[in-house]
PDB file of C-alpha atoms in Angstrom:
ATOM      1  CA  GLY A   1     -69.143-144.378 143.745  1.00 50.00           C
ATOM      2  CA  ALA A   2     -71.189-146.065 141.040  1.00 80.00           C
ATOM      3  CA  GLY A   3     -70.989-143.159 138.721  1.00 93.00           C
ATOM      4  CA  VAL A   4     -70.158-139.539 138.281  1.00 96.00           C
ATOM      5  CA  SER A   5     -72.103-137.448 140.674  1.00 97.00           C
ATOM      6  CA  GLN A   6     -73.034-133.813 140.130  1.00 98.00           C
ATOM      7  CA  SER A   7     -74.624-131.325 142.460  1.00 97.00           C
ATOM      8  CA  PRO A   8     -76.929-129.618 142.539  1.00 98.00           C
ATOM      9  CA  SER A   9     -78.912-131.003 139.655  1.00 97.00           C
ATOM     10  CA  ASN A  10     -80.633-127.649 139.216  1.00 97.00           C
ATOM     11  CA  LYS A  11     -79.555-124.177 140.043  1.00 98.00           C
ATOM     12  CA  VAL A  12     -81.373-121.066 139.560  1.00 98.00           C
ATOM     13  CA  THR A  13     -79.602-117.757 140.233  1.00 98.00           C
ATOM     14  CA  GLU A  14     -79.839-114.033 139.711  1.00 97.00           C
ATOM     15  CA  LYS A  15     -77.594-112.286 137.176  1.00 97.00           C
ATOM     16  CA  GLY A  16     -74.480-111.051 138.832  1.00 98.00           C
ATOM     17  CA  LYS A  17     -74.327-113.771 141.504  1.00 98.00           C
ATOM     18  CA  ASP A  18     -71.598-116.304 141.820  1.00 98.00           C
ATOM     19  CA  VAL A  19     -72.277-120.020 141.616  1.00 98.00           C
ATOM     20  CA  GLU A  20     -70.405-123.257 142.423  1.00 98.00           C
ATOM     21  CA  LEU A  21     -71.005-126.500 140.711  1.00 98.00           C
ATOM     22  CA  ARG A  22     -69.686-129.816 142.173  1.00 98.00           C
ATOM     23  CA  CYS A  23     -68.431-133.015 140.614  1.00 98.00           C
ATOM     24  CA  ASP A  24     -67.651-136.307 142.314  1.00 97.00           C
ATOM     25  CA  PRO A  25     -65.863-138.540 139.783  1.00 96.00           C
ATOM     26  CA  ILE A  26     -65.880-142.163 139.691  1.00 95.00           C
ATOM     27  CA  SER A  27     -63.545-143.437 142.431  1.00 93.00           C
ATOM     28  CA  GLY A  28     -59.957-143.819 141.215  1.00 91.00           C
ATOM     29  CA  HIS A  29     -60.580-141.918 138.013  1.00 93.00           C
ATOM     30  CA  THR A  30     -57.629-139.549 137.579  1.00 92.00           C
ATOM     31  CA  ALA A  31     -58.885-137.557 134.641  1.00 93.00           C
ATOM     32  CA  LEU A  32     -61.737-135.197 135.058  1.00 95.00           C
ATOM     33  CA  TYR A  33     -63.387-133.025 132.533  1.00 96.00           C
ATOM     34  CA  TRP A  34     -65.954-130.211 132.459  1.00 98.00           C
ATOM     35  CA  TYR A  35     -68.267-129.465 129.419  1.00 97.00           C
ATOM     36  CA  ARG A  36     -71.195-127.081 128.818  1.00 97.00           C
ATOM     37  CA  GLN A  37     -74.212-127.910 126.826  1.00 94.00           C
ATOM     38  CA  SER A  38     -76.373-125.079 125.660  1.00 89.00           C
ATOM     39  CA  LEU A  39     -80.035-125.818 124.788  1.00 82.00           C
ATOM     40  CA  GLY A  40     -80.279-128.018 121.618  1.00 74.00           C
ATOM     41  CA  GLN A  41     -76.560-127.908 121.061  1.00 78.00           C
ATOM     42  CA  GLY A  42     -73.540-130.276 121.372  1.00 82.00           C
ATOM     43  CA  LEU A  43     -71.088-130.267 124.254  1.00 92.00           C
ATOM     44  CA  GLU A  44     -68.544-127.588 124.537  1.00 95.00           C
ATOM     45  CA  PHE A  45     -65.138-128.535 126.270  1.00 95.00           C
ATOM     46  CA  LEU A  46     -64.201-126.217 129.198  1.00 97.00           C
ATOM     47  CA  ILE A  47     -61.382-127.661 131.173  1.00 96.00           C
ATOM     48  CA  TYR A  48     -59.460-131.058 131.871  1.00 94.00           C
ATOM     49  CA  PHE A  49     -57.777-132.106 135.062  1.00 94.00           C
ATOM     50  CA  GLN A  50     -55.218-134.912 135.503  1.00 92.00           C
ATOM     51  CA  GLY A  51     -55.000-135.420 139.149  1.00 92.00           C
ATOM     52  CA  ASN A  52     -55.292-131.851 140.755  1.00 93.00           C
ATOM     53  CA  SER A  53     -53.518-130.183 137.689  1.00 93.00           C
ATOM     54  CA  ALA A  54     -55.475-128.585 134.904  1.00 92.00           C
ATOM     55  CA  PRO A  55     -53.125-129.019 131.774  1.00 90.00           C
ATOM     56  CA  ASP A  56     -55.810-127.677 129.444  1.00 92.00           C
ATOM     57  CA  LYS A  57     -58.161-124.814 130.524  1.00 94.00           C
ATOM     58  CA  SER A  58     -58.432-123.588 126.934  1.00 93.00           C
ATOM     59  CA  GLY A  59     -62.288-123.915 126.896  1.00 94.00           C
ATOM     60  CA  LEU A  60     -62.996-121.604 129.830  1.00 96.00           C
ATOM     61  CA  PRO A  61     -65.046-118.850 128.146  1.00 95.00           C
ATOM     62  CA  SER A  62     -63.876-115.955 130.270  1.00 95.00           C
ATOM     63  CA  ASP A  63     -62.047-115.200 133.362  1.00 96.00           C
ATOM     64  CA  ARG A  64     -65.401-115.359 135.369  1.00 98.00           C
ATOM     65  CA  PHE A  65     -65.006-119.085 135.027  1.00 98.00           C
ATOM     66  CA  SER A  66     -62.687-121.050 137.167  1.00 97.00           C
ATOM     67  CA  ALA A  67     -62.292-124.675 138.322  1.00 98.00           C
ATOM     68  CA  GLU A  68     -60.280-126.574 140.979  1.00 97.00           C
ATOM     69  CA  ARG A  69     -59.822-130.102 141.954  1.00 97.00           C
ATOM     70  CA  THR A  70     -58.622-131.312 145.376  1.00 91.00           C
ATOM     71  CA  GLY A  71     -57.304-134.561 146.576  1.00 90.00           C
ATOM     72  CA  GLY A  72     -57.427-135.931 143.054  1.00 86.00           C
ATOM     73  CA  SER A  73     -61.170-136.387 143.503  1.00 94.00           C
ATOM     74  CA  VAL A  74     -63.936-133.733 143.806  1.00 97.00           C
ATOM     75  CA  SER A  75     -63.993-130.808 141.465  1.00 98.00           C
ATOM     76  CA  THR A  76     -65.777-127.463 141.752  1.00 98.00           C
ATOM     77  CA  LEU A  77     -66.574-125.240 138.820  1.00 98.00           C
ATOM     78  CA  THR A  78     -67.157-121.558 139.830  1.00 98.00           C
ATOM     79  CA  ILE A  79     -68.840-118.965 137.663  1.00 98.00           C
ATOM     80  CA  GLN A  80     -68.532-115.433 139.073  1.00 98.00           C
ATOM     81  CA  ARG A  81     -70.812-112.515 138.247  1.00 98.00           C
ATOM     82  CA  THR A  82     -73.215-114.912 136.254  1.00 98.00           C
ATOM     83  CA  GLN A  83     -74.731-113.685 132.974  1.00 97.00           C
ATOM     84  CA  GLN A  84     -77.819-114.922 131.271  1.00 96.00           C
ATOM     85  CA  GLU A  85     -75.589-116.465 128.557  1.00 95.00           C
ATOM     86  CA  ASP A  86     -74.228-118.733 131.248  1.00 97.00           C
ATOM     87  CA  SER A  87     -77.312-120.652 131.374  1.00 97.00           C
ATOM     88  CA  ALA A  88     -76.656-124.243 130.162  1.00 97.00           C
ATOM     89  CA  VAL A  89     -76.148-127.732 131.452  1.00 96.00           C
ATOM     90  CA  TYR A  90     -72.680-128.113 132.961  1.00 98.00           C
ATOM     91  CA  LEU A  91     -71.540-131.769 132.544  1.00 97.00           C
ATOM     92  CA  CYS A  92     -68.781-133.331 134.320  1.00 97.00           C
ATOM     93  CA  ALA A  93     -67.028-136.528 133.111  1.00 96.00           C
ATOM     94  CA  SER A  94     -64.169-138.676 134.402  1.00 95.00           C
ATOM     95  CA  SER A  95     -61.945-141.497 133.079  1.00 92.00           C
ATOM     96  CA  SER A  96     -59.340-143.770 134.473  1.00 90.00           C
ATOM     97  CA  MET A  97     -56.762-142.724 132.005  1.00 82.00           C
ATOM     98  CA  PRO A  98     -56.447-139.733 129.595  1.00 77.00           C
ATOM     99  CA  LEU A  99     -58.801-139.656 126.676  1.00 73.00           C
ATOM    100  CA  GLY A 100     -56.012-139.678 124.220  1.00 64.00           C
ATOM    101  CA  ALA A 101     -55.032-143.093 125.339  1.00 61.00           C
ATOM    102  CA  GLY A 102     -58.361-144.335 124.127  1.00 62.00           C
ATOM    103  CA  GLU A 103     -60.266-144.417 127.438  1.00 73.00           C
ATOM    104  CA  LYS A 104     -63.999-143.922 127.718  1.00 85.00           C
ATOM    105  CA  LEU A 105     -65.459-140.841 129.428  1.00 90.00           C
ATOM    106  CA  PHE A 106     -68.227-141.420 131.880  1.00 93.00           C
ATOM    107  CA  PHE A 107     -70.547-138.431 132.143  1.00 95.00           C
ATOM    108  CA  GLY A 108     -72.617-137.262 135.116  1.00 96.00           C
ATOM    109  CA  SER A 109     -76.239-136.090 134.540  1.00 96.00           C
ATOM    110  CA  GLY A 110     -75.172-132.518 134.724  1.00 97.00           C
ATOM    111  CA  THR A 111     -76.188-129.305 136.558  1.00 98.00           C
ATOM    112  CA  GLN A 112     -78.858-127.224 134.819  1.00 97.00           C
ATOM    113  CA  LEU A 113     -77.977-123.619 135.448  1.00 98.00           C
ATOM    114  CA  SER A 114     -80.520-120.912 134.796  1.00 97.00           C
ATOM    115  CA  VAL A 115     -79.530-117.273 135.210  1.00 97.00           C
ATOM    116  CA  LEU A 116     -82.471-114.933 135.601  1.00 96.00           C
TER     117      LEU A 116
ATOM    118  CA  GLY B   1     -62.630-123.815 110.562  1.00 35.00           C
ATOM    119  CA  GLU B   2     -62.747-126.958 112.486  1.00 38.00           C
ATOM    120  CA  SER B   3     -66.194-128.595 113.021  1.00 49.00           C
ATOM    121  CA  VAL B   4     -67.894-131.688 113.594  1.00 59.00           C
ATOM    122  CA  GLY B   5     -71.363-131.633 112.102  1.00 53.00           C
ATOM    123  CA  LEU B   6     -74.429-133.738 111.445  1.00 46.00           C
ATOM    124  CA  HIS B   7     -76.421-133.867 108.229  1.00 47.00           C
ATOM    125  CA  LEU B   8     -79.899-134.382 109.873  1.00 50.00           C
ATOM    126  CA  PRO B   9     -81.181-132.889 113.112  1.00 84.00           C
ATOM    127  CA  THR B  10     -84.059-135.383 113.421  1.00 91.00           C
ATOM    128  CA  LEU B  11     -84.708-138.882 112.212  1.00 93.00           C
ATOM    129  CA  SER B  12     -87.749-141.024 112.742  1.00 95.00           C
ATOM    130  CA  VAL B  13     -87.496-144.769 112.427  1.00 96.00           C
ATOM    131  CA  GLN B  14     -90.085-147.685 112.664  1.00 97.00           C
ATOM    132  CA  GLU B  15     -89.320-150.049 115.462  1.00 97.00           C
ATOM    133  CA  GLY B  16     -87.446-152.976 114.170  1.00 97.00           C
ATOM    134  CA  ASP B  17     -85.951-151.233 111.351  1.00 97.00           C
ATOM    135  CA  ASN B  18     -82.361-150.137 110.903  1.00 97.00           C
ATOM    136  CA  SER B  19     -81.190-146.523 111.504  1.00 97.00           C
ATOM    137  CA  ILE B  20     -78.202-144.617 110.142  1.00 96.00           C
ATOM    138  CA  ILE B  21     -77.033-141.302 111.663  1.00 95.00           C
ATOM    139  CA  ASN B  22     -74.448-139.448 109.748  1.00 93.00           C
ATOM    140  CA  CYS B  23     -71.697-137.117 110.844  1.00 93.00           C
ATOM    141  CA  ALA B  24     -69.282-135.016 108.918  1.00 92.00           C
ATOM    142  CA  TYR B  25     -65.814-133.708 110.264  1.00 90.00           C
ATOM    143  CA  SER B  26     -63.484-131.160 108.754  1.00 85.00           C
ATOM    144  CA  ASN B  27     -60.236-131.676 110.575  1.00 85.00           C
ATOM    145  CA  SER B  28     -57.812-134.139 108.933  1.00 83.00           C
ATOM    146  CA  ALA B  29     -55.925-134.413 112.237  1.00 85.00           C
ATOM    147  CA  SER B  30     -58.793-136.166 113.931  1.00 87.00           C
ATOM    148  CA  ASP B  31     -57.601-139.481 115.171  1.00 87.00           C
ATOM    149  CA  TYR B  32     -60.329-140.841 117.283  1.00 90.00           C
ATOM    150  CA  PHE B  33     -64.065-140.680 116.875  1.00 93.00           C
ATOM    151  CA  ILE B  34     -66.859-141.617 119.389  1.00 94.00           C
ATOM    152  CA  TRP B  35     -70.636-141.816 119.238  1.00 95.00           C
ATOM    153  CA  TYR B  36     -72.588-140.910 122.411  1.00 95.00           C
ATOM    154  CA  LYS B  37     -76.176-141.377 123.155  1.00 96.00           C
ATOM    155  CA  GLN B  38     -77.932-138.882 125.403  1.00 94.00           C
ATOM    156  CA  GLU B  39     -81.447-139.487 126.890  1.00 94.00           C
ATOM    157  CA  SER B  40     -83.429-136.708 128.327  1.00 91.00           C
ATOM    158  CA  GLY B  41     -82.092-135.407 131.607  1.00 89.00           C
ATOM    159  CA  LYS B  42     -78.915-137.567 131.481  1.00 92.00           C
ATOM    160  CA  GLY B  43     -75.417-137.238 130.551  1.00 92.00           C
ATOM    161  CA  PRO B  44     -74.023-138.606 127.259  1.00 93.00           C
ATOM    162  CA  GLN B  45     -73.356-142.375 127.276  1.00 94.00           C
ATOM    163  CA  PHE B  46     -70.635-143.974 125.270  1.00 93.00           C
ATOM    164  CA  ILE B  47     -71.885-146.260 122.519  1.00 95.00           C
ATOM    165  CA  ILE B  48     -68.860-147.005 120.261  1.00 95.00           C
ATOM    166  CA  ASP B  49     -65.601-145.513 119.118  1.00 93.00           C
ATOM    167  CA  ILE B  50     -63.259-146.055 116.226  1.00 94.00           C
ATOM    168  CA  ARG B  51     -59.620-144.911 115.445  1.00 91.00           C
ATOM    169  CA  SER B  52     -58.574-143.357 112.159  1.00 91.00           C
ATOM    170  CA  ASN B  53     -56.637-146.425 111.281  1.00 92.00           C
ATOM    171  CA  MET B  54     -59.878-148.425 110.932  1.00 94.00           C
ATOM    172  CA  ASP B  55     -62.854-147.996 108.714  1.00 96.00           C
ATOM    173  CA  LYS B  56     -65.439-150.102 110.397  1.00 97.00           C
ATOM    174  CA  ARG B  57     -66.113-151.264 113.931  1.00 97.00           C
ATOM    175  CA  GLN B  58     -69.075-153.391 115.220  1.00 97.00           C
ATOM    176  CA  GLY B  59     -70.624-153.559 118.641  1.00 94.00           C
ATOM    177  CA  GLN B  60     -73.869-155.052 119.897  1.00 93.00           C
ATOM    178  CA  ARG B  61     -76.493-153.966 117.298  1.00 96.00           C
ATOM    179  CA  VAL B  62     -74.372-150.942 116.395  1.00 98.00           C
ATOM    180  CA  THR B  63     -71.686-150.424 113.678  1.00 98.00           C
ATOM    181  CA  VAL B  64     -69.561-147.304 113.181  1.00 97.00           C
ATOM    182  CA  LEU B  65     -68.241-146.527 109.588  1.00 97.00           C
ATOM    183  CA  LEU B  66     -65.384-144.072 109.019  1.00 96.00           C
ATOM    184  CA  ASN B  67     -64.598-142.726 105.459  1.00 95.00           C
ATOM    185  CA  LYS B  68     -61.461-140.691 105.779  1.00 92.00           C
ATOM    186  CA  THR B  69     -61.514-139.765 102.257  1.00 92.00           C
ATOM    187  CA  VAL B  70     -64.654-137.708 102.494  1.00 93.00           C
ATOM    188  CA  LYS B  71     -64.342-137.095 106.367  1.00 93.00           C
ATOM    189  CA  HIS B  72     -67.514-138.805 107.073  1.00 94.00           C
ATOM    190  CA  LEU B  73     -68.576-140.939 110.033  1.00 95.00           C
ATOM    191  CA  SER B  74     -71.842-142.974 110.420  1.00 97.00           C
ATOM    192  CA  LEU B  75     -73.605-144.810 113.220  1.00 97.00           C
ATOM    193  CA  GLN B  76     -75.777-147.774 112.133  1.00 98.00           C
ATOM    194  CA  ILE B  77     -78.209-149.100 114.700  1.00 98.00           C
ATOM    195  CA  ALA B  78     -79.768-152.561 113.797  1.00 97.00           C
ATOM    196  CA  ALA B  79     -83.238-153.668 114.797  1.00 97.00           C
ATOM    197  CA  THR B  80     -84.106-150.498 116.569  1.00 97.00           C
ATOM    198  CA  GLN B  81     -86.014-150.592 119.851  1.00 97.00           C
ATOM    199  CA  PRO B  82     -88.060-147.902 121.619  1.00 96.00           C
ATOM    200  CA  GLY B  83     -85.158-147.555 124.049  1.00 96.00           C
ATOM    201  CA  ASP B  84     -83.010-146.333 121.190  1.00 97.00           C
ATOM    202  CA  SER B  85     -84.970-142.942 121.183  1.00 97.00           C
ATOM    203  CA  ALA B  86     -82.382-140.362 122.158  1.00 96.00           C
ATOM    204  CA  VAL B  87     -80.024-137.802 120.866  1.00 94.00           C
ATOM    205  CA  TYR B  88     -76.884-139.084 119.235  1.00 96.00           C
ATOM    206  CA  PHE B  89     -73.705-137.118 119.141  1.00 94.00           C
ATOM    207  CA  CYS B  90     -70.581-137.755 117.268  1.00 94.00           C
ATOM    208  CA  ALA B  91     -67.369-136.551 118.698  1.00 93.00           C
ATOM    209  CA  GLU B  92     -63.759-136.303 117.615  1.00 92.00           C
ATOM    210  CA  ASN B  93     -60.366-136.273 119.340  1.00 88.00           C
ATOM    211  CA  ARG B  94     -56.901-135.733 117.941  1.00 83.00           C
ATOM    212  CA  GLY B  95     -55.404-138.587 119.803  1.00 72.00           C
ATOM    213  CA  PHE B  96     -52.782-138.972 122.539  1.00 70.00           C
ATOM    214  CA  GLY B  97     -51.842-135.669 124.259  1.00 74.00           C
ATOM    215  CA  ASN B  98     -55.104-134.058 123.211  1.00 80.00           C
ATOM    216  CA  GLU B  99     -57.849-134.324 125.854  1.00 84.00           C
ATOM    217  CA  LYS B 100     -60.602-132.243 124.170  1.00 88.00           C
ATOM    218  CA  LEU B 101     -63.581-133.822 122.485  1.00 90.00           C
ATOM    219  CA  THR B 102     -65.243-131.786 119.806  1.00 91.00           C
ATOM    220  CA  PHE B 103     -68.872-132.707 119.574  1.00 91.00           C
ATOM    221  CA  GLY B 104     -71.396-132.326 116.878  1.00 88.00           C
ATOM    222  CA  THR B 105     -74.766-130.774 117.462  1.00 85.00           C
ATOM    223  CA  GLY B 106     -76.638-133.970 117.609  1.00 90.00           C
ATOM    224  CA  THR B 107     -79.387-136.001 115.810  1.00 93.00           C
ATOM    225  CA  ARG B 108     -82.606-136.733 117.603  1.00 94.00           C
ATOM    226  CA  LEU B 109     -83.687-140.331 116.801  1.00 96.00           C
ATOM    227  CA  THR B 110     -87.230-141.228 117.414  1.00 96.00           C
ATOM    228  CA  ILE B 111     -88.329-144.894 117.234  1.00 97.00           C
ATOM    229  CA  ILE B 112     -91.963-145.148 116.182  1.00 96.00           C
ATOM    230  CA  PRO B 113     -93.769-148.184 117.793  1.00 93.00           C
TER     231      PRO B 113
END
């Protein structure tokens, strides 16, 4: 596609419910990243995929958070038993090569998650 | 601890003037620095980057300066335009093999017409 696509753009859920956030990276991009942005804050790294593998999951805040990637393309971030502190914008990014090689990240517009 | 921080949370600049946004980092292992622009409701957009073996890099109307001695990074935007109004983030990376970007909290730049 033309850019990184995320869905839904907005998600309102009740505390304790599970949510799934989807990311469609730019076609052909092998590296995929999830970040979280709380109100008025910078971005917080969550997880990195290279292909379908996740070599770095160090940013996932708790075991309620998980992510998978299938077919080297679409990724889903799942938050179980959501808490109010999970409210944030969840941003996905992709790149054609690992960031450490100097490649640019292309970000989607994010999913605004609100936990009531 | 490690951090990437900004000196000023907000900055207002008259249209046509130059703007400078500053960023401090604390980790000497930082190898790669990037500036992002984020407009309301959108994801961050790459502006310019610089590696630790450089002290200056120029793009179209933007210049990034890196001072490793004092661990300071700046973004200069020349001849600002209304479209430059956004939040600007600096981010750092530790180079090959490390895929994590550490972001600062951002500076909101407002261009006054």
